[in-house]
Amino acid sequence: MLIKRPDDIRPSEITPPAVYAERRRFLQLSGAGAAALALGGPGALFAAPAGLPGPIAPSPLSTLEEPTPRKDVVSYNNYYEFGTDKRDPARNAHALKTRPWTVTVDGLVGKPRTFDIDEILKLAPLEERIYRLRCVEAWSMVVPWVGFPLAALLKQVDPLGSAKYVEFTTLYDPSVMSRLPVLDWPYKEGLRLDEAMHPLTLMAVGLYGDVLPNQNGAPVRLVVPWKYGFKSAKSIVRIRLTDTQPNTAWNDAGPSEYGFYSNVNPDVDHPRWSQAKERRIGEFLKRKTLPFNGYADQVAGLYAGMDLRAQF
Ligand SMILES: Nc1nc2c(c(=O)[nH]1)N[C@H]1C(S)=C(S)[C@@H](COP(=O)(O)O)O[C@H]1N2
Ligand SMILES: [Mo]
């Protein structure tokens, strides 16, 4: 059964990192949604920091939940190319060079193209999207991303009618990354084309109002908020449209544990642990995990008629 949470997603206004705490306090005092509009309003654009073109616009798709403190978002990471301990990416990812950087978009498209990262940054207006991120390991965060819909990038290359899936390949540079065969590098992920085109699917280039830190997947990473965190591939170098379901790093590593869809689902346990609850980083008591990570109203329709226990 799907839980509807119509009050959850409301317009947010854009706020420099320094005044986040103040904004949250204001929202709590004056009662969420309407106050966000009153405080921000349509003019509340955020001048972009160096390294991002501006301005950055608030997105009505943001959750009003309290963002996880920035220090946790940038120091408790999964980025196995830089080590498997949660603290490793923040320690090691400084070695990643994010310029020059290109992203090739090819496969079943009319106009295959290799984009320079600085072209990508200007493809579409940047937005701030505050999303819940639910990791498969049963912890979660709330992250104020800066990015643009993946659909804006895909439209540039004219997907063909035969394209049904999208494969994402991330950087593998053994001169700065792990040489241990933890996963079959390069890390790959995949989405169905309709999932990739969904307005919630974001290409993130920043967080907390600033350029994306390397450990969070600089210079560009995927964010699919209704799926387990591992679908959100970091440091993407290639996006390929296909007519068959692509292999993914985690599905290859453990097909019984990590399905292709990986929609957040409290009713389908991981074979080694329950997915019914999660620990929000910074909180003591566990919360109930919501179907599709709380985004069921927006995305459940994509899976109409599917058995989500079999296609997990
Ligand atoms: N290239 C790459 N992308 C990756 C991973 C990884 O190991 N390598 N880990 C994934 C997992 S398991 C999670 S939970 C999220 C974590 O994103 P964050 O560190 O920005 O919170 O990144 C995902 N993207
Ligand atoms: Mo994860």
CSV table of N, CA and C and ligand atoms in Angstrom, one decimal, residues 77-81 135 145 170 187 216 221 229-230 232-234, ligand 1:
chain,number,residue,atom,x,y,z
A,77,ASN,N,30.3,9.2,3.6
A,77,ASN,CA,30.0,9.0,2.2
A,77,ASN,C,30.3,7.6,1.8
A,78,ASN,N,29.5,7.2,0.7
A,78,ASN,CA,29.9,5.9,0.0
A,78,ASN,C,30.4,6.3,-1.4
A,79,TYR,N,31.7,6.1,-1.6
A,79,TYR,CA,32.3,6.3,-2.9
A,79,TYR,C,33.5,5.3,-2.9
A,80,TYR,N,33.1,4.0,-3.2
A,80,TYR,CA,34.0,2.9,-3.0
A,80,TYR,C,35.3,3.1,-3.8
A,81,GLU,N,35.3,3.8,-4.9
A,81,GLU,CA,36.6,4.0,-5.6
A,81,GLU,C,37.6,4.7,-4.7
A,135,CYS,N,19.9,5.3,1.9
A,135,CYS,CA,20.9,4.4,1.5
A,135,CYS,C,20.4,3.0,1.8
A,145,TRP,N,20.6,19.7,-2.7
A,145,TRP,CA,21.4,19.6,-3.9
A,145,TRP,C,21.2,20.8,-4.8
A,170,THR,N,30.7,5.8,-14.7
A,170,THR,CA,31.4,6.8,-13.9
A,170,THR,C,32.9,6.7,-14.1
A,187,TYR,N,32.3,1.8,-12.0
A,187,TYR,CA,30.9,1.8,-11.5
A,187,TYR,C,29.9,2.1,-12.5
A,216,ASN,N,31.3,13.8,-2.8
A,216,ASN,CA,29.9,13.6,-3.2
A,216,ASN,C,29.7,13.4,-4.6
A,221,ARG,N,26.9,14.2,-10.7
A,221,ARG,CA,26.4,12.9,-10.3
A,221,ARG,C,24.9,12.9,-10.4
A,229,GLY,N,20.3,4.8,-2.5
A,229,GLY,CA,21.4,5.7,-2.8
A,229,GLY,C,22.3,5.2,-3.9
A,230,PHE,N,22.5,3.9,-3.9
A,230,PHE,CA,23.6,3.4,-4.9
A,230,PHE,C,23.2,3.6,-6.3
A,232,SER,N,22.4,6.4,-7.4
A,232,SER,CA,22.8,7.8,-7.7
A,232,SER,C,24.3,7.8,-8.0
A,233,ALA,N,24.7,7.5,-9.2
A,233,ALA,CA,26.1,7.3,-9.6
A,233,ALA,C,26.8,8.6,-9.6
A,234,LYS,N,28.1,8.6,-9.1
A,234,LYS,CA,28.9,9.8,-8.9
A,234,LYS,C,29.9,9.9,-10.1
B,1,LIG,N1,30.8,6.1,-8.6
B,1,LIG,C1,30.2,5.8,-7.4
B,1,LIG,N2,29.0,6.3,-7.2
B,1,LIG,C2,28.3,6.0,-6.1
B,1,LIG,C3,28.8,5.1,-5.1
B,1,LIG,C4,30.1,4.6,-5.3
B,1,LIG,O1,30.7,3.8,-4.5
B,1,LIG,N3,30.8,4.9,-6.5
B,1,LIG,N4,28.1,4.9,-3.9
B,1,LIG,C5,26.7,5.0,-4.0
B,1,LIG,C6,26.0,4.9,-2.7
B,1,LIG,S1,26.0,3.3,-2.1
B,1,LIG,C7,25.4,5.9,-2.1
B,1,LIG,S2,24.5,5.7,-0.7
B,1,LIG,C8,25.5,7.3,-2.6
B,1,LIG,C9,26.1,8.2,-1.5
B,1,LIG,O2,26.1,9.5,-1.9
B,1,LIG,P1,26.7,10.6,-0.9
B,1,LIG,O3,28.0,10.2,-0.4
B,1,LIG,O4,26.8,11.9,-1.7
B,1,LIG,O5,25.7,10.8,0.2
B,1,LIG,O6,26.4,7.4,-3.7
B,1,LIG,C10,26.3,6.3,-4.7
B,1,LIG,N5,27.1,6.6,-5.8
